[in-house]
PDB file of C-alpha atoms in Angstrom:
ATOM      1  CA  GLY A 683       0.000   0.000   0.000  1.00 56.00           C
ATOM      2  CA  ALA A 684       0.871   3.673  -0.094  1.00 58.00           C
ATOM      3  CA  VAL A 685       3.651   4.710   2.226  1.00 86.00           C
ATOM      4  CA  VAL A 686       4.678   8.099   3.498  1.00 92.00           C
ATOM      5  CA  SER A 687       8.124   8.483   5.005  1.00 93.00           C
ATOM      6  CA  GLN A 688       8.911  11.232   7.488  1.00 95.00           C
ATOM      7  CA  HIS A 689      12.370  12.129   8.711  1.00 95.00           C
ATOM      8  CA  PRO A 690      13.744  12.632  11.296  1.00 96.00           C
ATOM      9  CA  SER A 691      11.617  10.794  13.830  1.00 94.00           C
ATOM     10  CA  ARG A 692      12.981  12.704  16.778  1.00 96.00           C
ATOM     11  CA  VAL A 693      14.869  15.948  17.231  1.00 96.00           C
ATOM     12  CA  ILE A 694      16.242  17.467  20.398  1.00 96.00           C
ATOM     13  CA  CYS A 695      17.936  20.833  19.998  1.00 94.00           C
ATOM     14  CA  LYS A 696      18.649  24.137  21.622  1.00 95.00           C
ATOM     15  CA  SER A 697      16.396  27.144  21.506  1.00 96.00           C
ATOM     16  CA  GLY A 698      17.045  29.292  18.449  1.00 96.00           C
ATOM     17  CA  THR A 699      17.891  26.377  16.174  1.00 95.00           C
ATOM     18  CA  SER A 700      16.073  25.872  12.887  1.00 96.00           C
ATOM     19  CA  VAL A 701      14.824  22.361  12.255  1.00 97.00           C
ATOM     20  CA  LYS A 702      13.887  20.831   8.909  1.00 97.00           C
ATOM     21  CA  ILE A 703      11.473  17.922   8.651  1.00 97.00           C
ATOM     22  CA  GLU A 704      11.052  15.947   5.424  1.00 96.00           C
ATOM     23  CA  CYS A 705       7.962  14.166   4.204  1.00 95.00           C
ATOM     24  CA  ARG A 706       8.171  11.821   1.239  1.00 94.00           C
ATOM     25  CA  SER A 707       5.550   9.825  -0.572  1.00 91.00           C
ATOM     26  CA  LEU A 708       7.318   6.626  -1.544  1.00 89.00           C
ATOM     27  CA  ASP A 709       5.099   4.951  -4.088  1.00 83.00           C
ATOM     28  CA  PHE A 710       2.691   7.585  -5.309  1.00 84.00           C
ATOM     29  CA  GLN A 711       2.675  11.192  -6.429  1.00 85.00           C
ATOM     30  CA  ALA A 712       1.193  13.728  -4.087  1.00 85.00           C
ATOM     31  CA  THR A 713       0.386  17.163  -5.435  1.00 81.00           C
ATOM     32  CA  THR A 714      -0.795  18.036  -1.956  1.00 86.00           C
ATOM     33  CA  MET A 715       0.648  17.190   1.417  1.00 91.00           C
ATOM     34  CA  PHE A 716      -0.550  18.272   4.809  1.00 92.00           C
ATOM     35  CA  TRP A 717       1.300  19.230   7.947  1.00 95.00           C
ATOM     36  CA  TYR A 718      -0.235  18.686  11.350  1.00 95.00           C
ATOM     37  CA  ARG A 719       0.841  19.401  14.867  1.00 95.00           C
ATOM     38  CA  GLN A 720      -0.277  17.350  17.822  1.00 93.00           C
ATOM     39  CA  PHE A 721       0.250  18.281  21.443  1.00 90.00           C
ATOM     40  CA  PRO A 722       0.129  15.533  24.094  1.00 87.00           C
ATOM     41  CA  LYS A 723      -3.303  13.970  24.488  1.00 84.00           C
ATOM     42  CA  GLN A 724      -4.805  16.343  21.943  1.00 88.00           C
ATOM     43  CA  SER A 725      -6.091  16.043  18.428  1.00 90.00           C
ATOM     44  CA  LEU A 726      -4.211  16.713  15.230  1.00 91.00           C
ATOM     45  CA  MET A 727      -4.335  20.353  14.254  1.00 92.00           C
ATOM     46  CA  LEU A 728      -3.879  21.143  10.594  1.00 91.00           C
ATOM     47  CA  MET A 729      -1.113  23.686  10.213  1.00 94.00           C
ATOM     48  CA  ALA A 730      -0.833  24.069   6.477  1.00 93.00           C
ATOM     49  CA  THR A 731      -1.515  22.520   3.124  1.00 90.00           C
ATOM     50  CA  SER A 732       1.556  22.088   0.991  1.00 88.00           C
ATOM     51  CA  ASN A 733       0.994  22.446  -2.731  1.00 83.00           C
ATOM     52  CA  GLU A 734       3.539  21.209  -5.244  1.00 82.00           C
ATOM     53  CA  GLY A 735       4.997  24.086  -7.225  1.00 81.00           C
ATOM     54  CA  SER A 736       3.125  26.832  -5.401  1.00 83.00           C
ATOM     55  CA  LYS A 737       2.886  28.517  -2.039  1.00 87.00           C
ATOM     56  CA  ALA A 738       1.544  26.633   0.932  1.00 91.00           C
ATOM     57  CA  THR A 739      -1.823  27.498   2.411  1.00 91.00           C
ATOM     58  CA  TYR A 740      -1.609  28.177   6.128  1.00 93.00           C
ATOM     59  CA  GLU A 741      -4.380  27.760   8.649  1.00 91.00           C
ATOM     60  CA  GLN A 742      -5.433  30.693  10.767  1.00 89.00           C
ATOM     61  CA  GLY A 743      -3.013  31.390  13.584  1.00 91.00           C
ATOM     62  CA  VAL A 744      -0.055  29.585  11.992  1.00 94.00           C
ATOM     63  CA  GLU A 745       2.865  31.893  11.216  1.00 93.00           C
ATOM     64  CA  LYS A 746       4.114  31.300   7.693  1.00 92.00           C
ATOM     65  CA  ASP A 747       7.467  32.908   8.463  1.00 94.00           C
ATOM     66  CA  LYS A 748       7.898  30.621  11.431  1.00 96.00           C
ATOM     67  CA  PHE A 749       6.932  27.412   9.687  1.00 96.00           C
ATOM     68  CA  LEU A 750       8.434  27.424   6.219  1.00 96.00           C
ATOM     69  CA  ILE A 751       7.028  24.882   3.800  1.00 94.00           C
ATOM     70  CA  ASN A 752       8.579  23.845   0.528  1.00 90.00           C
ATOM     71  CA  HIS A 753       6.986  21.350  -1.840  1.00 88.00           C
ATOM     72  CA  ALA A 754       9.482  21.198  -4.679  1.00 81.00           C
ATOM     73  CA  SER A 755       8.466  17.872  -6.168  1.00 87.00           C
ATOM     74  CA  LEU A 756       5.514  15.516  -6.332  1.00 87.00           C
ATOM     75  CA  THR A 757       7.062  13.274  -3.700  1.00 90.00           C
ATOM     76  CA  LEU A 758       8.697  15.640  -1.221  1.00 93.00           C
ATOM     77  CA  SER A 759       7.532  18.371   1.111  1.00 93.00           C
ATOM     78  CA  THR A 760       9.633  19.946   3.844  1.00 95.00           C
ATOM     79  CA  LEU A 761       8.659  21.859   6.952  1.00 97.00           C
ATOM     80  CA  THR A 762      11.271  24.090   8.552  1.00 97.00           C
ATOM     81  CA  VAL A 763      10.655  25.360  12.052  1.00 97.00           C
ATOM     82  CA  THR A 764      12.728  28.509  12.141  1.00 96.00           C
ATOM     83  CA  SER A 765      14.382  29.762  15.312  1.00 96.00           C
ATOM     84  CA  ALA A 766      12.568  27.157  17.368  1.00 95.00           C
ATOM     85  CA  HIS A 767      11.603  27.868  20.955  1.00 95.00           C
ATOM     86  CA  PRO A 768      10.389  25.535  23.720  1.00 95.00           C
ATOM     87  CA  GLU A 769       6.754  26.325  22.910  1.00 94.00           C
ATOM     88  CA  ASP A 770       7.337  24.828  19.458  1.00 95.00           C
ATOM     89  CA  SER A 771       7.999  21.444  21.047  1.00 96.00           C
ATOM     90  CA  SER A 772       5.377  19.099  19.694  1.00 95.00           C
ATOM     91  CA  PHE A 773       4.670  16.085  17.520  1.00 95.00           C
ATOM     92  CA  TYR A 774       4.647  17.098  13.857  1.00 97.00           C
ATOM     93  CA  ILE A 775       3.008  14.750  11.365  1.00 95.00           C
ATOM     94  CA  CYS A 776       2.730  14.983   7.621  1.00 95.00           C
ATOM     95  CA  SER A 777       0.249  13.248   5.405  1.00 92.00           C
ATOM     96  CA  ALA A 778      -0.338  12.820   1.711  1.00 89.00           C
ATOM     97  CA  SER A 779      -2.867  11.253  -0.584  1.00 79.00           C
ATOM     98  CA  ASP A 780      -2.924  10.200  -4.177  1.00 71.00           C
ATOM     99  CA  ARG A 781      -3.761  12.954  -6.629  1.00 61.00           C
ATOM    100  CA  GLU A 782      -7.413  12.010  -6.793  1.00 57.00           C
ATOM    101  CA  ARG A 783      -9.348  14.108  -4.319  1.00 52.00           C
ATOM    102  CA  GLY A 784     -11.128  12.301  -1.582  1.00 53.00           C
ATOM    103  CA  GLN A 785      -8.683   9.459  -1.214  1.00 67.00           C
ATOM    104  CA  PRO A 786      -7.663   8.627   2.364  1.00 72.00           C
ATOM    105  CA  GLN A 787      -4.587  10.295   3.657  1.00 80.00           C
ATOM    106  CA  HIS A 788      -1.540   8.287   4.561  1.00 86.00           C
ATOM    107  CA  PHE A 789       0.482   9.559   7.464  1.00 90.00           C
ATOM    108  CA  GLY A 790       4.166   9.649   8.125  1.00 92.00           C
ATOM    109  CA  ASP A 791       5.442   8.277  11.421  1.00 91.00           C
ATOM    110  CA  GLY A 792       5.744  11.796  12.809  1.00 93.00           C
ATOM    111  CA  THR A 793       8.588  13.871  14.207  1.00 96.00           C
ATOM    112  CA  ARG A 794       8.836  14.500  17.900  1.00 95.00           C
ATOM    113  CA  LEU A 795      10.477  17.881  18.325  1.00 96.00           C
ATOM    114  CA  SER A 796      11.885  18.885  21.694  1.00 96.00           C
ATOM    115  CA  ILE A 797      13.378  22.335  22.111  1.00 95.00           C
ATOM    116  CA  LEU A 798      15.484  22.831  25.208  1.00 94.00           C
TER     117      LEU A 798
ATOM    118  CA  GLY B 876     -14.342  27.785  10.699  1.00 60.00           C
ATOM    119  CA  GLN B 877     -15.113  24.139  10.512  1.00 65.00           C
ATOM    120  CA  GLN B 878     -15.288  22.305  13.828  1.00 82.00           C
ATOM    121  CA  VAL B 879     -15.454  18.583  14.357  1.00 89.00           C
ATOM    122  CA  MET B 880     -16.314  17.434  17.855  1.00 92.00           C
ATOM    123  CA  GLN B 881     -16.241  13.943  19.256  1.00 95.00           C
ATOM    124  CA  ILE B 882     -17.829  12.471  22.343  1.00 96.00           C
ATOM    125  CA  PRO B 883     -16.921  11.060  24.696  1.00 96.00           C
ATOM    126  CA  GLN B 884     -13.407  12.360  25.169  1.00 94.00           C
ATOM    127  CA  TYR B 885     -12.431   9.288  27.161  1.00 95.00           C
ATOM    128  CA  GLN B 886     -14.007   5.866  27.564  1.00 96.00           C
ATOM    129  CA  HIS B 887     -12.989   3.015  29.827  1.00 97.00           C
ATOM    130  CA  VAL B 888     -14.637  -0.339  29.189  1.00 97.00           C
ATOM    131  CA  GLN B 889     -14.249  -3.871  30.430  1.00 97.00           C
ATOM    132  CA  GLU B 890     -12.988  -6.261  27.810  1.00 98.00           C
ATOM    133  CA  GLY B 891     -15.982  -7.689  26.012  1.00 97.00           C
ATOM    134  CA  GLU B 892     -18.165  -4.609  26.415  1.00 98.00           C
ATOM    135  CA  ASP B 893     -19.266  -2.527  23.472  1.00 98.00           C
ATOM    136  CA  PHE B 894     -17.970   0.966  22.690  1.00 97.00           C
ATOM    137  CA  THR B 895     -19.307   3.851  20.627  1.00 98.00           C
ATOM    138  CA  THR B 896     -17.819   7.205  19.716  1.00 98.00           C
ATOM    139  CA  TYR B 897     -19.807   9.980  18.074  1.00 98.00           C
ATOM    140  CA  CYS B 898     -18.542  12.613  15.689  1.00 97.00           C
ATOM    141  CA  ASN B 899     -20.347  15.877  14.925  1.00 96.00           C
ATOM    142  CA  SER B 900     -19.389  18.507  12.385  1.00 93.00           C
ATOM    143  CA  SER B 901     -20.523  22.118  12.326  1.00 90.00           C
ATOM    144  CA  THR B 902     -20.722  21.931   8.525  1.00 90.00           C
ATOM    145  CA  THR B 903     -21.861  19.429   5.930  1.00 92.00           C
ATOM    146  CA  LEU B 904     -19.114  17.064   4.873  1.00 93.00           C
ATOM    147  CA  SER B 905     -18.340  15.555   1.500  1.00 91.00           C
ATOM    148  CA  ASN B 906     -16.913  12.514   3.214  1.00 91.00           C
ATOM    149  CA  ILE B 907     -15.734  11.394   6.601  1.00 93.00           C
ATOM    150  CA  GLN B 908     -12.819   9.209   7.524  1.00 93.00           C
ATOM    151  CA  TRP B 909     -11.947   7.360  10.684  1.00 96.00           C
ATOM    152  CA  TYR B 910      -8.459   6.841  12.027  1.00 94.00           C
ATOM    153  CA  LYS B 911      -6.959   4.974  14.970  1.00 96.00           C
ATOM    154  CA  GLN B 912      -3.866   6.195  16.755  1.00 94.00           C
ATOM    155  CA  ARG B 913      -2.036   4.009  19.220  1.00 93.00           C
ATOM    156  CA  PRO B 914      -0.035   5.724  21.989  1.00 87.00           C
ATOM    157  CA  GLY B 915       3.202   7.039  20.508  1.00 84.00           C
ATOM    158  CA  GLY B 916       2.119   6.182  16.988  1.00 88.00           C
ATOM    159  CA  HIS B 917       0.688   7.960  14.005  1.00 87.00           C
ATOM    160  CA  PRO B 918      -2.925   7.846  12.819  1.00 89.00           C
ATOM    161  CA  VAL B 919      -3.829   4.814  10.779  1.00 90.00           C
ATOM    162  CA  PHE B 920      -6.651   4.983   8.284  1.00 89.00           C
ATOM    163  CA  LEU B 921      -9.618   2.740   9.062  1.00 94.00           C
ATOM    164  CA  ILE B 922     -12.384   3.636   6.644  1.00 94.00           C
ATOM    165  CA  GLN B 923     -14.016   6.329   4.538  1.00 92.00           C
ATOM    166  CA  LEU B 924     -17.731   7.029   4.270  1.00 94.00           C
ATOM    167  CA  VAL B 925     -19.099   9.086   1.408  1.00 93.00           C
ATOM    168  CA  LYS B 926     -22.814   8.544   0.995  1.00 95.00           C
ATOM    169  CA  SER B 927     -25.572   9.925   3.190  1.00 96.00           C
ATOM    170  CA  GLY B 928     -26.748   7.262   5.631  1.00 97.00           C
ATOM    171  CA  GLU B 929     -23.935   4.916   4.663  1.00 97.00           C
ATOM    172  CA  VAL B 930     -23.085   2.041   6.990  1.00 98.00           C
ATOM    173  CA  LYS B 931     -19.914   0.000   6.694  1.00 97.00           C
ATOM    174  CA  LYS B 932     -18.619  -2.879   8.760  1.00 97.00           C
ATOM    175  CA  GLN B 933     -15.140  -4.160   9.426  1.00 95.00           C
ATOM    176  CA  LYS B 934     -15.328  -7.278  11.579  1.00 96.00           C
ATOM    177  CA  ARG B 935     -16.342  -5.928  15.012  1.00 97.00           C
ATOM    178  CA  LEU B 936     -16.340  -2.283  13.877  1.00 98.00           C
ATOM    179  CA  THR B 937     -19.433  -0.582  12.463  1.00 98.00           C
ATOM    180  CA  PHE B 938     -19.211   2.877  10.928  1.00 98.00           C
ATOM    181  CA  GLN B 939     -22.177   5.085  10.113  1.00 98.00           C
ATOM    182  CA  PHE B 940     -22.521   8.386   8.248  1.00 97.00           C
ATOM    183  CA  GLY B 941     -25.540  10.493   9.134  1.00 97.00           C
ATOM    184  CA  GLU B 942     -28.302  11.361   6.712  1.00 96.00           C
ATOM    185  CA  ALA B 943     -27.371  15.046   6.817  1.00 95.00           C
ATOM    186  CA  LYS B 944     -23.670  14.207   6.377  1.00 95.00           C
ATOM    187  CA  LYS B 945     -22.803  16.173   9.478  1.00 95.00           C
ATOM    188  CA  ASN B 946     -22.338  13.349  11.949  1.00 96.00           C
ATOM    189  CA  SER B 947     -20.890   9.896  12.146  1.00 98.00           C
ATOM    190  CA  SER B 948     -20.364   7.111  14.625  1.00 98.00           C
ATOM    191  CA  LEU B 949     -18.011   4.223  15.230  1.00 98.00           C
ATOM    192  CA  HIS B 950     -19.244   1.239  17.205  1.00 98.00           C
ATOM    193  CA  ILE B 951     -17.022  -1.582  18.410  1.00 98.00           C
ATOM    194  CA  THR B 952     -18.679  -4.802  19.499  1.00 98.00           C
ATOM    195  CA  ALA B 953     -17.100  -6.907  22.238  1.00 98.00           C
ATOM    196  CA  THR B 954     -13.967  -4.832  22.719  1.00 98.00           C
ATOM    197  CA  GLN B 955     -10.558  -6.447  22.994  1.00 97.00           C
ATOM    198  CA  THR B 956      -7.352  -5.117  24.521  1.00 96.00           C
ATOM    199  CA  THR B 957      -6.005  -4.619  21.003  1.00 96.00           C
ATOM    200  CA  ASP B 958      -8.710  -1.972  20.456  1.00 97.00           C
ATOM    201  CA  VAL B 959      -6.928   0.403  22.844  1.00 97.00           C
ATOM    202  CA  GLY B 960      -6.061   3.749  21.292  1.00 96.00           C
ATOM    203  CA  THR B 961      -7.519   7.069  20.281  1.00 96.00           C
ATOM    204  CA  TYR B 962     -10.130   7.081  17.545  1.00 97.00           C
ATOM    205  CA  PHE B 963     -10.396  10.172  15.386  1.00 96.00           C
ATOM    206  CA  CYS B 964     -12.965  11.089  12.820  1.00 96.00           C
ATOM    207  CA  ALA B 965     -11.825  13.460  10.109  1.00 93.00           C
ATOM    208  CA  GLY B 966     -14.049  15.361   7.759  1.00 90.00           C
ATOM    209  CA  ARG B 967     -13.624  17.106   4.479  1.00 85.00           C
ATOM    210  CA  GLN B 968     -15.904  19.893   3.305  1.00 81.00           C
ATOM    211  CA  THR B 969     -17.351  19.746  -0.175  1.00 77.00           C
ATOM    212  CA  GLY B 970     -14.855  21.140  -2.658  1.00 76.00           C
ATOM    213  CA  ALA B 971     -12.024  21.268  -0.140  1.00 75.00           C
ATOM    214  CA  ASN B 972      -8.925  19.133  -0.113  1.00 71.00           C
ATOM    215  CA  ASN B 973      -7.917  19.512   3.513  1.00 77.00           C
ATOM    216  CA  LEU B 974      -9.076  17.270   6.303  1.00 82.00           C
ATOM    217  CA  PHE B 975     -10.135  18.445   9.746  1.00 87.00           C
ATOM    218  CA  PHE B 976      -9.743  16.041  12.604  1.00 91.00           C
ATOM    219  CA  GLY B 977     -12.188  15.558  15.404  1.00 93.00           C
ATOM    220  CA  THR B 978     -11.164  15.944  19.008  1.00 92.00           C
ATOM    221  CA  GLY B 979     -10.737  12.190  19.385  1.00 94.00           C
ATOM    222  CA  THR B 980     -11.977   9.556  21.810  1.00 96.00           C
ATOM    223  CA  ARG B 981      -9.403   7.725  23.856  1.00 96.00           C
ATOM    224  CA  LEU B 982     -10.444   4.140  24.509  1.00 97.00           C
ATOM    225  CA  THR B 983      -9.065   2.100  27.376  1.00 97.00           C
ATOM    226  CA  VAL B 984      -9.967  -1.584  27.595  1.00 97.00           C
ATOM    227  CA  ILE B 985      -9.609  -3.202  30.978  1.00 96.00           C
ATOM    228  CA  PRO B 986      -8.742  -6.914  30.737  1.00 94.00           C
TER     229      PRO B 986
END
């Protein structure tokens, strides 16, 4: 079945560091990928929709200059948390679906980000 | 904006008891999906419902989509310890590509 790979799985770094997370669709093309954030014992909150070849669409309250998204190819989207601070510590998960709208999303394994 | 609420937030059941979680959207949905997330894991797709009033079964799991396409339910018959996890519904508005997740129901099964 479809597989989405997310890397790295865990990051621990100092405050002020920028962290890049990669999301790859391994056996299908994804014109759209999604980035979610999940705090402990809470639901997934959609941060932004990553569109191949164009600017990402950010949800209300998500700073686009803080969370940089690049979707340069049909199989890769990256999320960069710039100048991360402890409040950015969270579980970040990407998802993607085949081009056809309405297909179920397949999730990466997630990245647990801890900012000291 | 779109809101998707789930009740209950938590549910503890004895193994063998039934379990139901309800999902309610503030807007009409084009389809609804259900996911299961184990502690420390990522959401895993269970099923998608598209048609008004649709009912689908997967072994002990029964999924239903409301007639108005604004609510849905997941029922588990005779729970097992392997059913432990958080169950999320996720809805997509008509014409939209993004998916909004419900608040989730965390299920604990006591052996």
